[in-house]
PDB file of C-alpha atoms and ligand atoms in Angstrom:
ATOM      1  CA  UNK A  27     187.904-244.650 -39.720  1.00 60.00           C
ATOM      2  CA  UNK A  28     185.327-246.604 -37.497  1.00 62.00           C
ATOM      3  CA  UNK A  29     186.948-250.119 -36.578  1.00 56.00           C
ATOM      4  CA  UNK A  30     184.696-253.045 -36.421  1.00 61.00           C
ATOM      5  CA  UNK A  31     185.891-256.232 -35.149  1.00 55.00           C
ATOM      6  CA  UNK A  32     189.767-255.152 -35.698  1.00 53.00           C
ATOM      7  CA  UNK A  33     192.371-252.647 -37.114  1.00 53.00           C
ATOM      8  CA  UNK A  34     191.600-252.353 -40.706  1.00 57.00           C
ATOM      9  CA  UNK A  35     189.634-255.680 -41.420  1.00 72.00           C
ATOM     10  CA  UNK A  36     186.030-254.267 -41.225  1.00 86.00           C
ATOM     11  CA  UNK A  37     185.188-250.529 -40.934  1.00 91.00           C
ATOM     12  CA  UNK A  38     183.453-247.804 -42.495  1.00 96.00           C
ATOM     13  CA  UNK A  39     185.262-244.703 -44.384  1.00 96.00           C
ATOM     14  CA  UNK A  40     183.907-241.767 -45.649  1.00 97.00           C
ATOM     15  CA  UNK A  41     182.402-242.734 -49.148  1.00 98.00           C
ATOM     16  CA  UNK A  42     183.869-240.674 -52.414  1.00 97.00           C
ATOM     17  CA  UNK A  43     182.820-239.943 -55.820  1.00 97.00           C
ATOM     18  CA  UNK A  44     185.299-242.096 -57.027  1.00 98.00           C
ATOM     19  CA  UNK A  45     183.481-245.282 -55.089  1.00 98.00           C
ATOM     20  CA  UNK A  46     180.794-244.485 -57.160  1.00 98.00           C
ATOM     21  CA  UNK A  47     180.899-247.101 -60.227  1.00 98.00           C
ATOM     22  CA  UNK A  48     180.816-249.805 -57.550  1.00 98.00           C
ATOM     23  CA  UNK A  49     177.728-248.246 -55.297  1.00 98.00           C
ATOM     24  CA  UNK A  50     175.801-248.654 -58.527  1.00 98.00           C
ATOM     25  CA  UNK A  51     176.764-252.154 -59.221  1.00 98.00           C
ATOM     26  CA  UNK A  52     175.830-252.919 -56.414  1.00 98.00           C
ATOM     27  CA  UNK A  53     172.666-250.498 -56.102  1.00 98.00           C
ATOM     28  CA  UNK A  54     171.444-252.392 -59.370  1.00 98.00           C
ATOM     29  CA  UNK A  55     171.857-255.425 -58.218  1.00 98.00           C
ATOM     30  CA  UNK A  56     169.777-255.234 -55.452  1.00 97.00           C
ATOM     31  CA  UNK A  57     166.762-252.786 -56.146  1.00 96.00           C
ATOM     32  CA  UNK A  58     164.398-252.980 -58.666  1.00 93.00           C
ATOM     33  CA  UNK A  59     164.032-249.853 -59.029  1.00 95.00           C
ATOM     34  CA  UNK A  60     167.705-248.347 -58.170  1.00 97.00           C
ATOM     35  CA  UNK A  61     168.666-244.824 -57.295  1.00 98.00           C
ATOM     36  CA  UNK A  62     170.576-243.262 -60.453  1.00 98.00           C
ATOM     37  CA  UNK A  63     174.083-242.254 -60.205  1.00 98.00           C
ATOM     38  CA  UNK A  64     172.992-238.567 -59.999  1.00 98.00           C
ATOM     39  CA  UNK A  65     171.232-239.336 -56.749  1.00 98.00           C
ATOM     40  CA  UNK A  66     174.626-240.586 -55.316  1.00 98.00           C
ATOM     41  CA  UNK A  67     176.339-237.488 -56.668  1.00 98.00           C
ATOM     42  CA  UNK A  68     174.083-235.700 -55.314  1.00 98.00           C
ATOM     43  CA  UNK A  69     174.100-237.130 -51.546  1.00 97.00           C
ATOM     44  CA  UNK A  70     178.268-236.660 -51.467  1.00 97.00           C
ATOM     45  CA  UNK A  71     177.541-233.012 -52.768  1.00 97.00           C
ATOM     46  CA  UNK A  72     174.979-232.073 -50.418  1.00 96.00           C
ATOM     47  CA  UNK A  73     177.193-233.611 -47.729  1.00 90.00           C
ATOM     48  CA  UNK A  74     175.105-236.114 -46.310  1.00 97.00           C
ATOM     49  CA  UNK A  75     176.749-238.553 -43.531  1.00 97.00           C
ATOM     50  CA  UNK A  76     177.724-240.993 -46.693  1.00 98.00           C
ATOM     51  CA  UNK A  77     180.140-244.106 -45.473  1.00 98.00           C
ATOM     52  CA  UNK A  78     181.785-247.693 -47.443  1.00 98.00           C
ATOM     53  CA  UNK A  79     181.503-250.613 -45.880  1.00 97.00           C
ATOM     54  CA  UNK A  80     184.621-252.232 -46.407  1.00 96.00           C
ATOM     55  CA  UNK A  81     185.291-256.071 -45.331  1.00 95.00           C
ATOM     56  CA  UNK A  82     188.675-257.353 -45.400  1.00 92.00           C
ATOM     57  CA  UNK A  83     190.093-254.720 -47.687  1.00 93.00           C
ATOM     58  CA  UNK A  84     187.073-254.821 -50.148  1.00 95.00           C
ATOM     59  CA  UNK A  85     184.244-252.326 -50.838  1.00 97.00           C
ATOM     60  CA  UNK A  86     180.922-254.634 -50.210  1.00 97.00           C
ATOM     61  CA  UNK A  87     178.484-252.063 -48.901  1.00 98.00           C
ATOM     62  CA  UNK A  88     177.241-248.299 -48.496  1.00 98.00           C
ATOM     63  CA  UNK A  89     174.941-245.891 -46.088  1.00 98.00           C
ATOM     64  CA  UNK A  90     173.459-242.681 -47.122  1.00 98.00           C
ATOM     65  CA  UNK A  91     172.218-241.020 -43.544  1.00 98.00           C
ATOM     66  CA  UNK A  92     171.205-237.377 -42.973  1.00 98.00           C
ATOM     67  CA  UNK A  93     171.029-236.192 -39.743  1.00 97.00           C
ATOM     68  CA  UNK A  94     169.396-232.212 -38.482  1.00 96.00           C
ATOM     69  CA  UNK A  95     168.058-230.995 -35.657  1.00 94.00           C
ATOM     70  CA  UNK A  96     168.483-234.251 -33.763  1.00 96.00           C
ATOM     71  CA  UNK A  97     167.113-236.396 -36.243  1.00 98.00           C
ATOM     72  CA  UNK A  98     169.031-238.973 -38.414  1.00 98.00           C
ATOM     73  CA  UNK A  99     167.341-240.689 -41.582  1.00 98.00           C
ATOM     74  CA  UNK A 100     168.862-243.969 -43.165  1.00 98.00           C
ATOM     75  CA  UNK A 101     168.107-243.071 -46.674  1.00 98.00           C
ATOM     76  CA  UNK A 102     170.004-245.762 -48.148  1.00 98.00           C
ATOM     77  CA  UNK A 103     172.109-248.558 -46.997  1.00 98.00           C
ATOM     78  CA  UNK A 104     172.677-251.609 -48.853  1.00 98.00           C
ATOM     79  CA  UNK A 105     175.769-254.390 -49.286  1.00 98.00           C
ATOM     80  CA  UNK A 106     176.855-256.868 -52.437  1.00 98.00           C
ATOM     81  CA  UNK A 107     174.848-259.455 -51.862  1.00 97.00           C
ATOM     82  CA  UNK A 108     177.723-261.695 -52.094  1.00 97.00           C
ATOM     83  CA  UNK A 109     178.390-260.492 -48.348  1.00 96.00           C
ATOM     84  CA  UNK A 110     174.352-260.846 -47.189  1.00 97.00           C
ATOM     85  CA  UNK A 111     172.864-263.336 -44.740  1.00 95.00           C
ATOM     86  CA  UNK A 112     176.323-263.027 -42.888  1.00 94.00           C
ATOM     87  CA  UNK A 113     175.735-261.030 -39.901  1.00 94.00           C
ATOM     88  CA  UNK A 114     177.324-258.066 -41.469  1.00 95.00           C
ATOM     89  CA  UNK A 115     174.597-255.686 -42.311  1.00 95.00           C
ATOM     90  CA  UNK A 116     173.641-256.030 -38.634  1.00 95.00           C
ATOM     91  CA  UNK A 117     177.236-255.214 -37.742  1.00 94.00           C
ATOM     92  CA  UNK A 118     177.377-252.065 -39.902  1.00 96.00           C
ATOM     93  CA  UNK A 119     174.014-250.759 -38.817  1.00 97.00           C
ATOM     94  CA  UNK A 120     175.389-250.856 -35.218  1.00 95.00           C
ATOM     95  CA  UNK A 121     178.337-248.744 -36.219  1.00 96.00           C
ATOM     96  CA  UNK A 122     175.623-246.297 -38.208  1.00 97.00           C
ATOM     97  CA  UNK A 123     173.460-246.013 -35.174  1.00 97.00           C
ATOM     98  CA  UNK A 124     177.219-245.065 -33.208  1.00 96.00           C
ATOM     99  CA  UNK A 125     177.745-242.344 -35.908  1.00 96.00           C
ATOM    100  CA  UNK A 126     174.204-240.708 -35.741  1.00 97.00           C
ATOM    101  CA  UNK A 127     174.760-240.593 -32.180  1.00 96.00           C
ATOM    102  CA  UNK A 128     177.940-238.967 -32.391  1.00 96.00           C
ATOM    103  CA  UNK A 129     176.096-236.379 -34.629  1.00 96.00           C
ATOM    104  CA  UNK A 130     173.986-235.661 -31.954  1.00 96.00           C
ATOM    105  CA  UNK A 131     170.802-237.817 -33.636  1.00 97.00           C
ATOM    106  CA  UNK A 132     168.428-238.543 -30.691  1.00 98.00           C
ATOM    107  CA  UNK A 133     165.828-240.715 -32.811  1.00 98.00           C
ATOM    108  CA  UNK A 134     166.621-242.620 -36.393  1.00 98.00           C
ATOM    109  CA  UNK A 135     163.917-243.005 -38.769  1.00 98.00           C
ATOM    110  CA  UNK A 136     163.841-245.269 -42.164  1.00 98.00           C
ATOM    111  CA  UNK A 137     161.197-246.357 -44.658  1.00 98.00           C
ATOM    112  CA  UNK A 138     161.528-250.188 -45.707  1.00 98.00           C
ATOM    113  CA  UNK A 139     158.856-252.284 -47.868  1.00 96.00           C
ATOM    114  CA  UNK A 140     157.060-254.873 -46.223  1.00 95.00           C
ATOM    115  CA  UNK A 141     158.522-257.356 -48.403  1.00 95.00           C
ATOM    116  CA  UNK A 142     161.797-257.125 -47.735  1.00 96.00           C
ATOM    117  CA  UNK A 143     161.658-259.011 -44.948  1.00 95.00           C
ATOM    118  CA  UNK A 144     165.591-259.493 -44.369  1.00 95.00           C
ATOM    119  CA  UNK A 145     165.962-255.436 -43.452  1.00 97.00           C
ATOM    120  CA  UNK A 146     162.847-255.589 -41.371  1.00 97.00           C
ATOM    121  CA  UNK A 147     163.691-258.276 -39.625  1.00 96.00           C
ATOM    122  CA  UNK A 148     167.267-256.398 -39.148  1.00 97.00           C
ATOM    123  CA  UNK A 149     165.257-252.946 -37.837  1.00 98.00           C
ATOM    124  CA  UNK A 150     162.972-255.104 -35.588  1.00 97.00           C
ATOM    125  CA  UNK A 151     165.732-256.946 -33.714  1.00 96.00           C
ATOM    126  CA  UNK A 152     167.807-253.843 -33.650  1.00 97.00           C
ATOM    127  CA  UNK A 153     165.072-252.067 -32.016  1.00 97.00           C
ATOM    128  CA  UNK A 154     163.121-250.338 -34.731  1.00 98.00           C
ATOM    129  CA  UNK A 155     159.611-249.874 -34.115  1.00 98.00           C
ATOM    130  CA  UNK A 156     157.060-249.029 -36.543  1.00 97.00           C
ATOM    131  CA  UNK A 157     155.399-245.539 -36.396  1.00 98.00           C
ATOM    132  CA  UNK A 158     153.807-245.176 -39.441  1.00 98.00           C
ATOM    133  CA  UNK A 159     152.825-246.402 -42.814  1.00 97.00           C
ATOM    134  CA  UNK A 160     152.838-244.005 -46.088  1.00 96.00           C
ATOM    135  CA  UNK A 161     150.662-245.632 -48.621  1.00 96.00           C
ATOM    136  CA  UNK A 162     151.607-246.801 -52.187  1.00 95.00           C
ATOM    137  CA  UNK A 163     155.131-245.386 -51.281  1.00 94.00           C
ATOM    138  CA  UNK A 164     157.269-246.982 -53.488  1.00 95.00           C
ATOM    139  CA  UNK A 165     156.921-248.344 -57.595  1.00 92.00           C
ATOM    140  CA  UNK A 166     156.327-252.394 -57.599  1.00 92.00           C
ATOM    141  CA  UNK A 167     155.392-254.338 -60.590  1.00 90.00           C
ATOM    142  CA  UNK A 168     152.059-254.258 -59.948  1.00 87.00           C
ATOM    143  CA  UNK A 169     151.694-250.654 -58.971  1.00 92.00           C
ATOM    144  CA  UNK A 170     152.696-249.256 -55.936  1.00 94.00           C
ATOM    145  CA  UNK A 171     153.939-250.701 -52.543  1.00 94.00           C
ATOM    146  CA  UNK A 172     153.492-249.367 -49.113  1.00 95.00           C
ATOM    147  CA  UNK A 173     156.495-248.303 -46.902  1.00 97.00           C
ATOM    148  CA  UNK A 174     156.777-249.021 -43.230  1.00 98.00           C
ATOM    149  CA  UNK A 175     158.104-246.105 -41.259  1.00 98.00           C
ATOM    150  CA  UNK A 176     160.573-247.056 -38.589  1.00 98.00           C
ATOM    151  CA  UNK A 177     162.071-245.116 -35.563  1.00 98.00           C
ATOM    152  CA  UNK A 178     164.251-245.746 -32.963  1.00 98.00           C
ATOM    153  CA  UNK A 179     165.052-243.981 -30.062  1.00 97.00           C
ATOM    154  CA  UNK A 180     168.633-243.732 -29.442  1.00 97.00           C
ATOM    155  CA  UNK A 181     168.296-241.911 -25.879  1.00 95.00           C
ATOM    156  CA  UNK A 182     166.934-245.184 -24.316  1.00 84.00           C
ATOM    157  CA  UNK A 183     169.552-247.331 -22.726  1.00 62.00           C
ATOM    158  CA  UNK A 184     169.438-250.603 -25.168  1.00 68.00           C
ATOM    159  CA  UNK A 185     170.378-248.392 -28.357  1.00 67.00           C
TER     160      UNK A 185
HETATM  161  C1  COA B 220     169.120-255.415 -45.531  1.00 82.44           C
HETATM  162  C2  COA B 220     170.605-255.823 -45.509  1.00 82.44           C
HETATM  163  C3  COA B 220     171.463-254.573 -45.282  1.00 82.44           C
HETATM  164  C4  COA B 220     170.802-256.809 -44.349  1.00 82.44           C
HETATM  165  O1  COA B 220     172.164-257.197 -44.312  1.00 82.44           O
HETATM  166  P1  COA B 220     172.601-258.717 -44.151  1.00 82.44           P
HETATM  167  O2  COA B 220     174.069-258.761 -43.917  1.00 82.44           O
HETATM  168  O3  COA B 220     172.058-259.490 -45.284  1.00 82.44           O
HETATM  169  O4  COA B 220     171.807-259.122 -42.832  1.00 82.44           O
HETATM  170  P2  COA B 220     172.376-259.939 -41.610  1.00 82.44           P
HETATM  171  O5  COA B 220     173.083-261.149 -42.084  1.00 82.44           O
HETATM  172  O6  COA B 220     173.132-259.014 -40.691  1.00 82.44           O
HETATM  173  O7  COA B 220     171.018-260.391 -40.922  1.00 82.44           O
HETATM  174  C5  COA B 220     170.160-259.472 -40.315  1.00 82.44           C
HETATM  175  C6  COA B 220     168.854-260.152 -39.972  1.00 82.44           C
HETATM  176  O8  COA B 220     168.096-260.373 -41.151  1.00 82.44           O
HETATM  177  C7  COA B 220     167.774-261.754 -41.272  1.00 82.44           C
HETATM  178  N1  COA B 220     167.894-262.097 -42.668  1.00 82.44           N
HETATM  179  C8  COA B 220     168.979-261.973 -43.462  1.00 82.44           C
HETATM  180  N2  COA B 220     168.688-262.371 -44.703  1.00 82.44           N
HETATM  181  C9  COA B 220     167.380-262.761 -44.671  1.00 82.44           C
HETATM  182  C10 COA B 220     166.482-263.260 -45.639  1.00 82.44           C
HETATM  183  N3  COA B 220     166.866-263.444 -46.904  1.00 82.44           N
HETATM  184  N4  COA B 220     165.210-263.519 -45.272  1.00 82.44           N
HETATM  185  C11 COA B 220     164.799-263.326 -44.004  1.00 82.44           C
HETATM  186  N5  COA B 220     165.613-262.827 -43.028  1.00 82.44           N
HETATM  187  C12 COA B 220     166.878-262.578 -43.361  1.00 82.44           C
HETATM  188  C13 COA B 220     168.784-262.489 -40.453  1.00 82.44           C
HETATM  189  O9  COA B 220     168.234-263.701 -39.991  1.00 82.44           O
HETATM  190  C14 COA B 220     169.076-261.529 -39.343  1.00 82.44           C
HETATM  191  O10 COA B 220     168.106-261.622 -38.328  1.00 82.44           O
HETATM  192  P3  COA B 220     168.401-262.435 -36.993  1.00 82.44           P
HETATM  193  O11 COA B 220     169.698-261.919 -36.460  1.00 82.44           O
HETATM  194  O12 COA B 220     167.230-262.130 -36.159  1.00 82.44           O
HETATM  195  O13 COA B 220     168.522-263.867 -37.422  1.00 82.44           O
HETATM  196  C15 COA B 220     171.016-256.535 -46.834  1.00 82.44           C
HETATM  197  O14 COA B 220     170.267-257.696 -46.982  1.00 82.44           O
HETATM  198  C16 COA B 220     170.867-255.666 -48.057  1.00 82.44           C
HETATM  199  O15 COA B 220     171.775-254.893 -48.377  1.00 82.44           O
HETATM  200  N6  COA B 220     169.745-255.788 -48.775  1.00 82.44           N
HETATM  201  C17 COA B 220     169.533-255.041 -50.021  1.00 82.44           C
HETATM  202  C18 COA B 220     169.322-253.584 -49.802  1.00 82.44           C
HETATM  203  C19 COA B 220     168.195-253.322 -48.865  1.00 82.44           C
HETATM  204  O16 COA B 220     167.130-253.921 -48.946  1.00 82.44           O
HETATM  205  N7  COA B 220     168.420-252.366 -47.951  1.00 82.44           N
HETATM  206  C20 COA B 220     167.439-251.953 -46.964  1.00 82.44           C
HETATM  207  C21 COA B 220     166.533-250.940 -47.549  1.00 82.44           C
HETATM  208  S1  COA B 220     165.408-250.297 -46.327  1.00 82.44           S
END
């Protein structure tokens, strides 16, 4: 287990099926348009980098990352929002960007909606830069919304 700020208060562990029910309550809450509960069986399946957030004993957050060939992709990361605006997604990303390191990532690329302008401004001050845009990218109520492409470079010294 990956200790945050000290022995077993916040860390991440290895996510399991059985952490499942509460990925999606939580994965429903915050997404319009959620992943299903297939697409979470699937990621532990597949054996994707898949970790809990846990914060003072309780489950409050999840990352899907997949990481080849020196390239790690936050698919999916996401907390209860009754642990948001706290300082703590910034404090788990830092232990995700420690992890694909440790897998050998050398870059880490995302896609994020313009709108959601609490995990861009999370990329941007943790040293995401944009490298790309894919057009009408994700379902929004009134059609489709872009998706920035982030990247960044974990061989530099600041990451
Ligand atoms: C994105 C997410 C992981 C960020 O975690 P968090 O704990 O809420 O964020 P933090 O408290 O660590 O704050 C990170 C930065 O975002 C900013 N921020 C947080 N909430 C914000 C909001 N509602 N509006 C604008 N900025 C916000 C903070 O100011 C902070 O920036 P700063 O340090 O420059 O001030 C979390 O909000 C979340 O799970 N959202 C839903 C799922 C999601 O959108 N995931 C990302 C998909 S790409």
């Amino acid at each position: 287990m990956l200790s945050l700020t000290g022995p077993q208060v916040d860390y991440l562990r290895p996510l399991k099926t059985h952490d499942i029910p509460k990925v999606l309550t939580i994965e429903r809450q915050m997404y319009s348009y959620p992943w299903s509960e297939g697409i979470f069986k699937d990621c532990l399946k597949i054996g994707y980098s898949n970790w809990a957030f846990i914060k003072d004993g309780q489950f409050v957050g999840y990352v899907i990352l997949s990481v080849a060939v020196g390239e790690a992709h936050i698919l999916n990361i996401c907390l209860d929002p009754a642990y948001q605006g706290k300082g703590l997604g910034r404090q788990f990303l830092k232990e995700v960007l420690i992890i694909a390191k440790k897998k050998n990532a050398n870059s880490v690329f995302l896609e994020v909606r313009p709108s959601n302008t609490a995990a861009v401004q999370l990329y941007k001050t943790a040293g995401f830069k944009k490298i790309g845009k894919r057009k009408n990218y994700y379902p929004a109520a009134d059609g489709k919304e872009d998706a920035l492409v982030l990247s960044l470079d974990l061989t530099s010294d600041s990451a």
